[in-house]
Coordinates of C-alpha atoms in Angstrom, one line a residue:
Chain A
M1 CA 25.3 -8.4 -26.3
A2 CA 24.3 -7.7 -29.8
I3 CA 21.1 -9.7 -30.1
N4 CA 18.2 -9.1 -27.6
Y5 CA 16.3 -12.3 -27.4
I6 CA 13.5 -11.0 -25.3
Y7 CA 10.3 -9.7 -26.9
P8 CA 8.3 -7.4 -24.5
D9 CA 5.6 -9.0 -22.4
Y10 CA 3.2 -6.1 -22.8
E11 CA 2.2 -3.6 -25.4
I12 CA 1.1 -0.1 -24.6
A13 CA -2.1 0.4 -26.6
R14 CA -2.7 4.1 -27.3
N15 CA -5.9 5.3 -28.8
Q16 CA -4.5 8.2 -30.9
D17 CA -8.1 9.6 -31.4
R18 CA -8.3 10.2 -27.7
C19 CA -4.6 11.2 -27.0
I20 CA -4.3 14.9 -26.5
N21 CA -0.5 15.0 -26.1
C22 CA -0.8 16.2 -22.5
R23 CA 2.4 14.2 -21.8
V24 CA 1.3 13.1 -18.4
C25 CA 2.2 9.5 -19.3
E26 CA 5.7 10.7 -20.2
R27 CA 6.1 12.7 -17.0
Q28 CA 4.9 9.9 -14.8
C29 CA 6.7 6.9 -16.2
S30 CA 10.0 6.3 -14.3
N31 CA 10.9 3.7 -16.8
G32 CA 10.8 6.1 -19.8
A33 CA 8.2 4.1 -21.7
H34 CA 6.5 7.2 -23.2
E35 CA 8.0 10.1 -25.2
Y36 CA 6.6 13.1 -27.0
I37 CA 8.0 13.5 -30.5
E38 CA 7.9 17.2 -31.3
D39 CA 8.2 16.9 -35.1
L40 CA 5.3 14.5 -35.3
N41 CA 3.3 16.2 -32.6
K42 CA 2.6 12.7 -31.3
M43 CA 3.2 10.6 -28.3
V44 CA 5.1 7.3 -28.8
S45 CA 5.6 4.4 -26.5
Y46 CA 8.4 1.9 -25.9
D47 CA 6.9 -1.5 -25.0
E48 CA 10.2 -3.0 -23.8
K49 CA 10.4 -0.5 -21.0
C50 CA 6.9 -1.0 -19.7
V51 CA 6.5 -3.0 -16.5
N52 CA 2.7 -2.9 -16.6
C53 CA 2.2 -0.8 -13.5
H54 CA -0.7 1.2 -14.9
R55 CA 0.5 4.5 -13.6
C56 CA 0.0 6.1 -17.0
V57 CA -3.3 4.3 -17.6
A58 CA -4.6 5.6 -14.3
L59 CA -3.5 9.2 -14.8
C60 CA -4.4 9.6 -18.5
P61 CA -7.2 12.1 -18.5
T62 CA -8.8 10.8 -21.7
R63 CA -8.5 7.1 -21.1
A64 CA -6.4 6.9 -24.3
L65 CA -4.1 4.2 -22.8
K66 CA -4.3 0.6 -21.9
I67 CA -1.7 -2.1 -21.5
V68 CA -2.3 -5.4 -23.3
K69 CA -0.5 -8.7 -23.4
S70 CA 1.7 -8.8 -26.4
G71 CA 0.5 -11.6 -28.7
H72 CA 4.1 -12.7 -29.3
T73 CA 4.5 -16.4 -28.7
F74 CA 6.9 -19.2 -29.0
K75 CA 6.0 -22.5 -30.6
E76 CA 3.7 -24.2 -28.2
N77 CA 5.4 -26.6 -25.8
A78 CA 4.0 -28.0 -22.6
N79 CA 7.4 -28.6 -21.2
W80 CA 8.9 -25.2 -22.2
P81 CA 6.5 -22.4 -21.7
G82 CA 7.5 -19.0 -22.9
K83 CA 8.2 -17.7 -19.4
I84 CA 10.9 -20.4 -18.8
I85 CA 12.5 -19.8 -22.2
N86 CA 12.7 -16.1 -21.5
E87 CA 14.2 -16.7 -18.1
I88 CA 16.9 -18.8 -19.7
Y89 CA 17.6 -16.0 -22.2
K90 CA 17.9 -13.5 -19.4
Q91 CA 20.3 -15.6 -17.4
A92 CA 22.4 -16.4 -20.4
E93 CA 22.7 -12.7 -21.0
S94 CA 23.2 -11.5 -17.4
G95 CA 24.8 -14.5 -15.7
G96 CA 22.9 -13.6 -12.6
V97 CA 20.3 -14.9 -10.2
L98 CA 16.8 -13.9 -11.3
L99 CA 15.2 -11.4 -9.1
S100 CA 11.5 -10.9 -8.4
S101 CA 9.2 -9.0 -6.1
M102 CA 5.9 -9.5 -4.4
G103 CA 4.4 -12.9 -3.7
N104 CA 4.6 -16.2 -5.5
P105 CA 2.5 -15.8 -8.7
E106 CA 2.6 -19.4 -9.8
S107 CA -0.5 -21.6 -10.1
F108 CA -0.3 -23.5 -6.9
P109 CA -3.6 -24.4 -5.2
V110 CA -5.2 -21.6 -3.2
Y111 CA -6.9 -23.5 -0.4
F112 CA -8.9 -20.5 0.7
D113 CA -10.7 -20.8 -2.6
K114 CA -11.5 -24.4 -1.8
M115 CA -13.2 -23.8 1.5
L116 CA -16.7 -22.5 1.9
I117 CA -18.3 -20.8 5.0
N118 CA -21.4 -22.0 6.7
A119 CA -24.6 -20.0 7.5
S120 CA -27.5 -20.5 9.8
Q121 CA -30.9 -21.7 8.5
V122 CA -34.1 -22.4 10.4
T123 CA -32.7 -24.3 13.4
N124 CA -30.3 -21.7 14.6
P125 CA -30.7 -17.9 14.2
S126 CA -28.4 -15.8 12.1
I127 CA -27.5 -12.4 13.6
D128 CA -27.9 -9.0 11.9
P129 CA -24.8 -7.1 12.7
L130 CA -26.5 -3.8 11.9
R131 CA -29.0 -4.4 14.7
E132 CA -27.2 -6.5 17.2
P133 CA -23.8 -6.2 18.9
M134 CA -21.0 -7.9 17.1
E135 CA -17.5 -8.2 18.7
T136 CA -14.5 -8.1 16.4
K137 CA -12.0 -7.2 19.1
V138 CA -9.2 -9.6 19.7
F139 CA -6.3 -9.9 22.2
L140 CA -3.0 -11.4 21.2
G141 CA -0.8 -13.0 23.8
P142 CA -0.8 -15.9 26.2
K143 CA -4.2 -16.7 27.7
P144 CA -4.2 -17.6 31.4
Q145 CA -5.3 -21.2 31.7
K146 CA -6.6 -21.0 35.3
I147 CA -8.0 -18.3 37.5
E148 CA -5.7 -17.6 40.4
R149 CA -7.0 -16.1 43.7
D150 CA -5.1 -14.5 46.5
E151 CA -5.6 -15.5 50.2
K152 CA -8.7 -13.3 50.4
G153 CA -10.3 -15.1 47.5
R154 CA -9.9 -12.1 45.1
I155 CA -8.9 -12.8 41.5
K156 CA -5.3 -12.0 40.8
K157 CA -5.3 -9.7 37.9
V158 CA -1.7 -10.0 36.8
L159 CA -2.0 -10.7 33.1
P160 CA 1.0 -11.2 30.9
P161 CA 1.5 -8.4 28.4
F162 CA -0.9 -8.6 25.4
L163 CA -2.0 -6.6 22.3
T164 CA -5.6 -5.4 21.9
L165 CA -6.9 -5.0 18.3
S166 CA -10.3 -3.6 17.2
M167 CA -10.3 -6.3 14.4
P168 CA -8.3 -9.4 13.7
V169 CA -6.1 -7.8 11.0
M170 CA -2.6 -6.2 11.2
F171 CA -0.3 -4.7 8.6
S172 CA 2.7 -7.0 8.3
A173 CA 6.3 -6.2 8.3
M174 CA 7.6 -4.0 5.5
S175 CA 10.8 -2.2 6.2
Y176 CA 11.6 1.5 5.8
G177 CA 14.0 1.2 2.9
S178 CA 12.0 -1.4 1.0
I179 CA 9.0 0.9 1.1
S180 CA 9.0 4.7 1.2
Y181 CA 8.6 7.1 4.1
N182 CA 5.1 8.0 2.9
A183 CA 4.1 4.4 2.7
H184 CA 5.2 3.9 6.3
E185 CA 3.4 7.1 7.4
S186 CA 0.2 5.9 5.8
L187 CA 0.4 2.5 7.5
A188 CA 1.2 4.0 10.9
R189 CA -1.6 6.5 10.8
A190 CA -4.1 3.9 9.5
A191 CA -3.1 1.5 12.2
E192 CA -3.6 4.2 14.8
E193 CA -7.0 5.2 13.5
V194 CA -8.3 1.7 13.1
G195 CA -6.9 0.5 16.4
I196 CA -4.7 -2.2 15.1
Y197 CA -0.9 -2.5 14.6
Y198 CA 1.6 -2.1 11.8
N199 CA 5.0 -3.6 11.7
T200 CA 8.3 -1.7 11.0
G201 CA 9.9 -4.7 9.3
E202 CA 13.7 -5.0 9.8
G203 CA 14.7 -1.5 8.8
G204 CA 14.3 0.3 12.1
L205 CA 11.8 3.0 13.0
H206 CA 12.2 6.5 11.5
E207 CA 12.4 9.1 14.3
D208 CA 9.2 10.8 13.0
F209 CA 7.2 7.7 13.6
Y210 CA 8.0 7.1 17.3
K211 CA 4.7 8.9 18.1
Y212 CA 2.8 6.0 16.6
G213 CA 4.6 3.6 19.0
K214 CA 1.5 2.3 20.7
N215 CA 0.4 0.9 17.3
T216 CA 3.8 -0.3 16.2
I217 CA 5.4 -3.7 16.3
V218 CA 9.1 -3.4 15.9
Q219 CA 11.1 -6.1 14.3
V220 CA 14.4 -7.6 15.2
A221 CA 15.8 -9.6 12.3
S222 CA 19.1 -11.3 11.6
G223 CA 20.7 -8.1 10.4
R224 CA 19.6 -6.2 13.6
F225 CA 19.2 -3.1 11.5
G226 CA 18.1 -0.1 13.6
V227 CA 17.8 -2.0 16.8
H228 CA 18.5 0.0 20.0
P229 CA 16.9 0.5 23.4
D230 CA 14.7 3.4 22.3
Y231 CA 13.4 1.4 19.3
L232 CA 12.4 -1.4 21.5
A233 CA 10.9 0.9 24.1
A234 CA 8.8 2.8 21.5
A235 CA 6.9 -0.3 20.4
A236 CA 3.8 -2.1 21.6
A237 CA 5.4 -5.5 20.8
I238 CA 8.6 -6.9 19.4
E239 CA 8.8 -9.4 16.6
I240 CA 11.8 -11.6 16.1
K241 CA 12.0 -12.4 12.4
M242 CA 13.3 -15.9 11.8
G243 CA 11.9 -16.2 8.3
Q244 CA 9.8 -14.7 5.6
G245 CA 7.2 -16.5 3.5
A246 CA 8.4 -15.1 0.2
K247 CA 12.0 -16.3 0.8
P248 CA 12.3 -18.9 3.5
G249 CA 15.8 -19.7 4.4
I250 CA 17.4 -16.4 3.3
G251 CA 17.5 -12.9 4.8
G252 CA 16.4 -9.5 3.5
H253 CA 18.1 -7.8 0.6
L254 CA 18.1 -4.0 0.4
P255 CA 20.2 -2.6 -2.5
G256 CA 22.5 0.2 -1.6
T257 CA 20.7 2.5 -4.1
K258 CA 17.8 2.6 -1.7
V259 CA 20.0 3.5 1.3
G260 CA 19.9 7.2 1.3
P261 CA 20.6 9.6 4.3
D262 CA 17.3 8.9 6.1
V263 CA 17.3 5.1 5.6
S264 CA 21.0 5.0 6.5
R265 CA 20.3 6.9 9.8
T266 CA 17.3 4.7 10.6
R267 CA 19.1 1.4 9.9
M268 CA 22.3 2.6 11.4
I269 CA 24.4 1.6 8.4
P270 CA 26.6 3.6 6.0
E271 CA 24.9 5.5 3.2
G272 CA 24.8 3.5 -0.1
S273 CA 25.8 0.2 1.5
D274 CA 23.8 -2.9 0.6
A275 CA 21.8 -4.1 3.6
I276 CA 22.0 -7.8 3.3
S277 CA 20.6 -9.6 6.3
P278 CA 22.2 -12.9 7.1
A279 CA 20.2 -16.0 6.3
P280 CA 20.2 -17.3 9.9
H281 CA 20.4 -15.3 13.1
H282 CA 24.0 -16.1 13.9
D283 CA 23.1 -16.5 17.6
I284 CA 20.2 -18.9 17.1
Y285 CA 20.8 -22.5 16.3
S286 CA 18.2 -24.1 18.5
I287 CA 14.9 -23.4 20.3
E288 CA 17.1 -22.8 23.5
D289 CA 19.0 -20.1 21.6
L290 CA 15.7 -18.6 20.5
R291 CA 14.5 -18.6 24.1
Q292 CA 17.6 -16.6 25.0
L293 CA 16.8 -13.9 22.5
V294 CA 13.1 -13.8 23.5
Y295 CA 14.1 -13.3 27.1
S296 CA 16.9 -10.8 26.2
L297 CA 14.2 -8.7 24.5
K298 CA 11.8 -9.1 27.4
E299 CA 14.5 -8.2 29.9
A300 CA 15.4 -5.2 27.8
T301 CA 11.8 -4.0 27.9
N302 CA 11.1 -4.8 31.5
Y303 CA 8.7 -7.7 30.6
Q304 CA 6.2 -5.0 29.4
K305 CA 5.8 -6.1 25.8
P306 CA 4.8 -9.3 24.1
V307 CA 7.3 -10.9 21.9
I308 CA 6.3 -12.3 18.5
V309 CA 8.4 -14.9 16.7
K310 CA 7.8 -14.9 12.9
I311 CA 8.6 -17.9 10.8
A312 CA 8.1 -18.9 7.2
A313 CA 5.6 -21.7 6.6
V314 CA 7.9 -24.6 5.7
H315 CA 7.6 -28.4 5.8
N316 CA 8.3 -28.9 9.4
V317 CA 6.3 -25.9 10.6
A318 CA 4.2 -27.6 13.3
A319 CA 7.2 -28.9 15.2
I320 CA 9.0 -25.6 14.9
A321 CA 5.9 -23.8 16.2
S322 CA 5.7 -26.2 19.1
G323 CA 9.2 -25.3 20.0
I324 CA 8.5 -21.6 19.7
A325 CA 5.4 -21.9 21.9
R326 CA 7.7 -23.3 24.6
S327 CA 10.4 -20.7 24.1
G328 CA 8.6 -18.0 26.0
A329 CA 7.3 -16.2 22.9
D330 CA 3.8 -14.8 23.3
I331 CA 2.7 -14.8 19.7
I332 CA 3.7 -16.9 16.7
A333 CA 3.5 -15.4 13.3
I334 CA 3.5 -17.7 10.3
D335 CA 4.1 -16.4 6.8
G336 CA 2.9 -18.5 3.9
F337 CA 4.6 -19.0 0.5
R338 CA 2.3 -16.4 -1.1
G339 CA 3.8 -13.6 1.0
G340 CA 5.2 -10.6 -0.7
T341 CA 8.7 -9.2 -0.7
G342 CA 10.5 -6.1 -2.1
A343 CA 13.1 -8.4 -3.6
A344 CA 13.8 -12.1 -3.7
P345 CA 15.5 -14.6 -5.9
T346 CA 12.8 -15.9 -8.3
R347 CA 13.5 -19.5 -7.8
I348 CA 13.2 -19.2 -4.0
R349 CA 10.1 -17.1 -4.1
D350 CA 8.4 -19.5 -6.5
N351 CA 9.5 -22.9 -5.2
V352 CA 10.1 -22.7 -1.4
G353 CA 7.6 -22.9 1.4
I354 CA 4.1 -24.2 1.8
P355 CA 0.6 -22.8 1.7
I356 CA -0.4 -20.9 4.8
E357 CA -3.8 -22.6 5.0
L358 CA -2.1 -26.0 5.5
A359 CA 0.6 -24.6 7.8
L360 CA -2.0 -22.8 10.0
A361 CA -4.2 -25.9 10.3
C362 CA -1.3 -28.2 11.2
V363 CA 0.2 -25.7 13.7
D364 CA -3.1 -25.1 15.4
K365 CA -3.7 -28.8 15.7
R366 CA -0.3 -29.6 17.0
L367 CA -0.4 -26.9 19.7
R368 CA -3.9 -28.1 20.7
D369 CA -2.8 -31.7 20.8
E370 CA 0.2 -30.8 23.0
G371 CA -2.0 -28.6 25.3
I372 CA 0.0 -25.5 24.6
R373 CA -2.3 -23.6 22.3
D374 CA -3.1 -21.1 24.9
N375 CA 0.5 -20.3 25.6
V376 CA 0.6 -18.3 22.3
S377 CA -1.5 -16.5 19.8
I378 CA -1.2 -17.4 16.2
V379 CA -1.0 -14.8 13.5
V380 CA -0.9 -15.8 9.8
G381 CA 0.0 -13.9 6.8
G382 CA 1.2 -14.5 3.2
G383 CA -1.9 -14.9 1.1
I384 CA -4.7 -13.1 2.9
R385 CA -6.6 -11.3 0.1
S386 CA -10.0 -10.5 1.5
S387 CA -12.2 -10.5 4.5
A388 CA -13.4 -14.0 3.5
D389 CA -9.8 -15.2 3.8
V390 CA -9.7 -13.6 7.2
V391 CA -12.8 -15.5 8.3
K392 CA -11.5 -18.8 6.9
A393 CA -8.1 -18.3 8.6
I394 CA -9.8 -17.6 11.9
A395 CA -12.1 -20.6 11.6
L396 CA -9.0 -22.7 10.9
G397 CA -7.5 -21.5 14.2
A398 CA -5.7 -18.2 13.7
D399 CA -6.1 -15.4 16.3
C400 CA -5.4 -12.7 13.8
V401 CA -4.0 -12.2 10.3
Y402 CA -1.2 -10.1 8.8
V403 CA -1.9 -8.3 5.5
A404 CA 0.7 -6.4 3.4
T405 CA 0.0 -6.9 -0.3
A406 CA -3.6 -6.0 0.1
A407 CA -2.5 -2.9 2.2
L408 CA -0.1 -1.8 -0.5
M409 CA -2.8 -2.2 -3.1
A410 CA -4.9 0.2 -1.1
L411 CA -2.0 2.6 -1.4
G412 CA -1.9 2.2 -5.2
C413 CA 0.2 -0.9 -5.8
H414 CA -0.8 -2.6 -9.1
L415 CA 1.2 -5.7 -8.5
C416 CA 3.6 -5.1 -11.4
R417 CA 6.2 -7.0 -9.3
S418 CA 9.1 -4.6 -10.0
C419 CA 9.8 -3.4 -6.5
H420 CA 13.4 -4.6 -6.8
T421 CA 14.1 -2.0 -9.4
G422 CA 13.5 0.8 -6.8
K423 CA 11.6 2.8 -9.4
C424 CA 8.0 2.3 -8.2
N425 CA 5.8 4.6 -10.1
W426 CA 3.3 4.6 -7.3
G427 CA 5.7 6.0 -4.7
I428 CA 5.6 2.9 -2.6
A429 CA 8.6 0.7 -3.1
T430 CA 11.1 3.5 -3.8
Q431 CA 13.4 5.9 -2.1
V432 CA 13.6 8.4 -5.1
P433 CA 12.1 11.6 -3.7
E434 CA 10.2 12.6 -6.9
L435 CA 8.6 9.1 -6.9
A436 CA 8.0 8.8 -3.2
K437 CA 6.0 12.0 -3.1
R438 CA 3.5 10.5 -5.4
L439 CA 2.1 8.7 -2.4
N440 CA 0.4 11.4 -0.4
P441 CA -0.1 9.8 3.1
N442 CA -3.2 12.0 3.7
I443 CA -4.8 10.1 0.9
G444 CA -3.0 6.8 1.6
Y445 CA -4.0 6.4 5.2
K446 CA -7.6 7.1 4.4
R447 CA -7.7 4.4 1.8
L448 CA -6.2 2.0 4.3
V449 CA -8.7 2.9 6.9
N450 CA -11.5 2.5 4.3
L451 CA -10.2 -1.0 3.4
M452 CA -10.0 -2.1 7.0
N453 CA -13.5 -0.7 7.8
A454 CA -14.9 -2.5 4.7
W455 CA -13.4 -5.8 5.8
K456 CA -14.6 -5.3 9.3
H457 CA -18.2 -4.9 8.0
E458 CA -17.8 -8.0 5.8
I459 CA -16.4 -10.0 8.7
E460 CA -19.4 -9.0 10.8
E461 CA -21.8 -10.0 8.1
M462 CA -20.2 -13.4 7.6
M463 CA -20.0 -14.0 11.3
G464 CA -23.6 -12.9 11.7
G465 CA -24.7 -15.3 8.9
M466 CA -23.1 -18.2 10.9
G467 CA -24.9 -17.1 14.0
I468 CA -21.7 -16.1 15.7
N469 CA -21.3 -12.8 17.4
S470 CA -17.6 -12.7 18.4
I471 CA -14.3 -13.6 16.8
E472 CA -13.5 -15.7 19.9
T473 CA -16.4 -18.0 19.0
L474 CA -15.3 -18.3 15.5
K475 CA -11.7 -19.1 16.3
G476 CA -10.7 -22.6 15.5
N477 CA -14.4 -23.4 14.7
R478 CA -13.6 -25.6 11.8
L479 CA -17.1 -26.9 11.6
M480 CA -17.9 -23.6 10.0
L481 CA -15.8 -24.6 7.0
R482 CA -16.4 -27.2 4.3
G483 CA -13.9 -28.2 1.5
V484 CA -14.8 -28.4 -2.1
G485 CA -12.6 -30.4 -4.6
L486 CA -10.1 -31.4 -1.9
N487 CA -8.8 -34.9 -1.5
E488 CA -8.9 -36.9 1.8
K489 CA -5.4 -35.9 2.8
E490 CA -6.0 -32.3 2.3
L491 CA -9.2 -32.4 4.3
E492 CA -7.4 -34.3 7.0
I493 CA -4.7 -31.7 7.3
L494 CA -7.1 -28.8 7.1
G495 CA -9.2 -30.6 9.7
I496 CA -12.4 -29.9 7.8
K497 CA -15.2 -32.0 6.2
H498 CA -16.0 -32.0 2.6
A499 CA -19.1 -30.1 1.4
G500 CA -22.1 -32.4 1.7
E501 CA -20.7 -34.2 4.8
Chain B
M1 CA -9.0 38.9 5.7
N2 CA -12.4 37.5 5.1
K3 CA -12.8 33.8 5.6
L4 CA -13.2 32.2 2.1
R5 CA -12.4 29.0 0.4
R6 CA -9.5 29.5 -2.0
V7 CA -7.4 27.3 -4.1
Y8 CA -4.1 26.4 -2.4
V9 CA -1.2 24.4 -3.7
N10 CA 0.8 22.1 -1.4
E11 CA 4.2 22.1 -3.2
E12 CA 5.2 19.1 -1.1
W13 CA 2.6 16.9 -3.0
C14 CA 2.8 18.6 -6.5
L15 CA 4.1 16.0 -9.0
G16 CA 4.4 18.4 -11.9
C17 CA 2.1 16.2 -13.9
H18 CA 0.4 19.3 -15.5
L19 CA -3.0 17.7 -15.3
C20 CA -4.4 20.7 -13.6
E21 CA -3.6 22.8 -16.6
Y22 CA -5.6 20.5 -18.8
Y23 CA -8.6 20.2 -16.5
C24 CA -8.6 24.0 -16.2
A25 CA -8.6 24.5 -20.0
F26 CA -11.2 21.8 -20.4
A27 CA -13.5 23.3 -17.7
N28 CA -13.2 26.9 -19.1
L29 CA -14.0 25.6 -22.6
N30 CA -17.2 24.2 -21.0
G31 CA -16.2 20.8 -22.4
R32 CA -18.1 17.6 -21.7
D33 CA -15.6 15.1 -23.1
L34 CA -11.9 15.8 -22.4
A35 CA -10.6 14.0 -25.5
R36 CA -13.1 15.7 -27.8
T37 CA -12.6 19.2 -26.3
L38 CA -8.8 19.2 -26.2
K39 CA -7.9 17.1 -29.2
N40 CA -5.5 19.1 -31.3
V41 CA -6.0 22.1 -29.0
R42 CA -3.0 24.1 -27.7
I43 CA -4.2 24.8 -24.2
N44 CA -4.1 28.2 -22.5
P45 CA -4.9 27.4 -18.9
R46 CA -5.4 29.9 -16.1
I47 CA -3.4 27.7 -13.7
K48 CA 0.2 27.0 -14.6
I49 CA 2.9 24.7 -13.3
E50 CA 6.1 26.4 -12.4
E51 CA 9.0 23.9 -12.2
R52 CA 12.7 23.9 -11.9
N53 CA 15.3 21.6 -10.3
G54 CA 12.8 18.9 -9.4
I55 CA 10.5 21.3 -7.6
S56 CA 7.1 22.0 -9.0
F57 CA 3.9 23.8 -8.0
A58 CA 0.8 25.1 -9.7
V59 CA 0.2 28.9 -9.7
S60 CA -3.2 30.5 -10.1
C61 CA -5.0 33.6 -8.8
R62 CA -4.6 34.0 -5.0
H63 CA -7.8 36.1 -4.9
C64 CA -6.0 38.7 -2.8
D65 CA -8.0 40.9 -0.5
E66 CA -6.3 44.0 -1.9
P67 CA -5.7 42.9 -5.5
L68 CA -3.1 44.9 -7.4
C69 CA -4.8 43.9 -10.7
R70 CA -8.0 45.7 -9.6
K71 CA -6.1 48.7 -8.4
G72 CA -4.3 48.9 -11.8
C73 CA -7.4 48.3 -13.9
I74 CA -8.2 51.6 -15.8
T75 CA -11.8 50.7 -16.7
G76 CA -13.0 49.1 -13.5
A77 CA -13.4 45.8 -15.2
I78 CA -11.9 43.8 -12.3
S79 CA -14.0 43.5 -9.2
I80 CA -14.4 41.3 -6.2
S81 CA -17.7 39.5 -5.9
D82 CA -18.1 37.2 -2.8
G83 CA -14.3 37.1 -2.5
V84 CA -13.7 36.0 -6.1
I85 CA -11.8 38.4 -8.2
T86 CA -13.6 38.5 -11.5
I87 CA -13.2 40.2 -14.9
D88 CA -16.1 41.9 -16.6
R89 CA -15.2 41.2 -20.2
D90 CA -17.5 43.9 -21.5
R91 CA -15.6 46.6 -19.7
C92 CA -12.1 45.2 -20.3
I93 CA -10.2 47.0 -23.1
G94 CA -7.2 44.8 -23.1
C95 CA -4.6 47.3 -21.8
Y96 CA -2.9 44.4 -20.0
T97 CA -2.1 46.6 -16.9
C98 CA -3.5 43.8 -14.8
I99 CA -1.1 41.3 -16.3
L100 CA 1.8 43.6 -15.5
S101 CA 0.7 44.4 -12.0
C102 CA -0.1 40.9 -10.8
P103 CA 2.9 39.8 -8.7
Y104 CA 2.1 36.1 -9.2
G105 CA 1.7 36.1 -13.0
A106 CA -1.8 34.8 -12.5
V107 CA -3.5 37.0 -15.2
S108 CA -2.8 36.2 -18.8
P109 CA -4.0 37.0 -22.3
S110 CA -7.0 35.0 -23.3
D111 CA -7.8 33.2 -26.5
E112 CA -11.4 34.4 -26.5
G113 CA -11.2 37.8 -24.9
P114 CA -8.7 40.3 -23.8
V115 CA -7.5 38.7 -20.5
Q116 CA -8.3 35.7 -18.4
K117 CA -7.6 34.6 -14.8
C118 CA -8.8 31.9 -12.5
E119 CA -12.4 32.6 -11.3
L120 CA -12.6 29.4 -9.3
C121 CA -14.7 27.8 -12.1
T122 CA -17.7 30.0 -11.0
K123 CA -18.3 31.1 -14.6
N124 CA -18.2 27.7 -16.3
I125 CA -20.6 24.7 -16.3
Y126 CA -18.6 23.0 -13.5
G127 CA -19.0 25.6 -10.7
T128 CA -16.2 24.2 -8.5
P129 CA -12.5 24.4 -9.3
Q130 CA -11.7 21.5 -11.7
C131 CA -7.9 21.7 -11.1
V132 CA -8.7 20.6 -7.5
T133 CA -11.0 17.8 -8.6
G134 CA -8.5 16.6 -11.1
C135 CA -5.3 16.7 -9.1
P136 CA -4.2 13.1 -8.6
N137 CA -2.2 13.7 -5.4
A138 CA -4.4 16.2 -3.6
A139 CA -1.7 18.8 -4.0
I140 CA -4.2 21.4 -5.1
V141 CA -6.9 22.0 -2.4
Y142 CA -9.9 24.2 -2.1
E143 CA -10.3 25.2 1.5
E144 CA -10.6 27.9 4.1
R145 CA -7.3 28.8 5.7
W146 CA -7.9 31.9 7.6

């Protein structure tokens, strides 16, 4: 179309006094936002191509670059903010569904930021984690409710299969295809070193990563990509993906351009074909159907591996979780509406699902009320940003959390939310070889290990402050939380008191 | 071969960003501020990126045990000290035999003397190879391999 209605969101600000024309910005931008003009002996920038990923900013050796918000504005209108006007222009031009990546960026309440953690003073001692033992180990899976003894009175030690983690954090599902080989390698090696688990997502497991199997959770999603007996056998646990927080109600979308030879082989689909997962599992229309899949997977793996059922946090999440806890699943994973994605329709990402804090609180309560909380462990993801969020989630009743966005940030992600273009300048959400090699897993896995170790220290410090020396004691300990600025209903759902109470 | 830390390039991780060239030039000009030192300067680095067909890697002196540049030097200006091949600029007469004899193309004419080559930043204010420190993807490493 002749007229382009859209003015760029960002401007590339170049300090010409500091620019030495080294052209690193030009070489590193996959969107072509920089160019060296020989006649002028000068670098120029094209704002409209910039996605604000900061690759050029980070690599510029003289700090000559920064990205600023363009001051361009529409006439102020509380009902029609510029973002919505631009979206209408885009759709009027393309006729298509708006696509987005990463988690919901809209200004919905973040309940983690409205909860505060307790600490011991005078009447109960706090614990110094540097001097005293502190247990961050957790076990995921059903907990036996009674001790059984044989005829000679010895304890029967037959426990159902469970996962053991050095700390209550795991890397959540990101498929090979949506993220690069190097990103997967970084996650796998970090999980192994930290003693936690990473999740293959629905794209199968690359043959090179079978060796990390004991730290791998493999996913079985509605598309069944890459699912075969060896895949299941390689893993420590199997996750059935019923839903994803970023796009509840729809399946994964991997554009054919990302399906190269390796992804094709791993997913067991033809090269270049779009990998569109069906919205539902076509064999699951009830909890009974889900139970069949849970037991099919258990049967296929000799009842050796726990089965996780992952659902998006939606309105009826407590009842759904109750059903799942009775379906034979060992672990329930709940994904909040802030959860990330490599590609989702914008309207769904920004308008569907509920906050993970509320979903977690109501699921934990429901399962306790029904006396089935020990049948399953609860893992929550979709909005965990720091160790404080981890502590708050555990105090609300989670056994463990899933993080993915934070993990990608450790690998270099700058949250530019352009994953769906497949041109990730940081080598994460891309399958273009020249871009993927920008993520050196030798660096990446160390950064992930650093992040996890840092969080572990912080979790220990916060637990110590509360006078608590193990995650088990913190779990579901909602007295350790107080709300600020929350109404009666919110406090009731979260099951916490207001600060001052 | 004596065990010595050398600069190695992992082609697998080289992005062809050319930053090593700039850090090399900067270090060997004994610069303190990169923008001030290299503004309006056409750099003549001792490490150079070779690239073709999407493959790129940085090339600098291998610090060979039996260096052909030293063998060819007619004035004895090239010597090995502690495993680092160095050039004595006072002895060098600029015959360029070393440039012709180096199979890697690691010796080149210099802007401020007859010839230059990587001396692992031992002769500038930095003391350790700046191409290694500046490489954004750890493609250039400074390590012992044998």
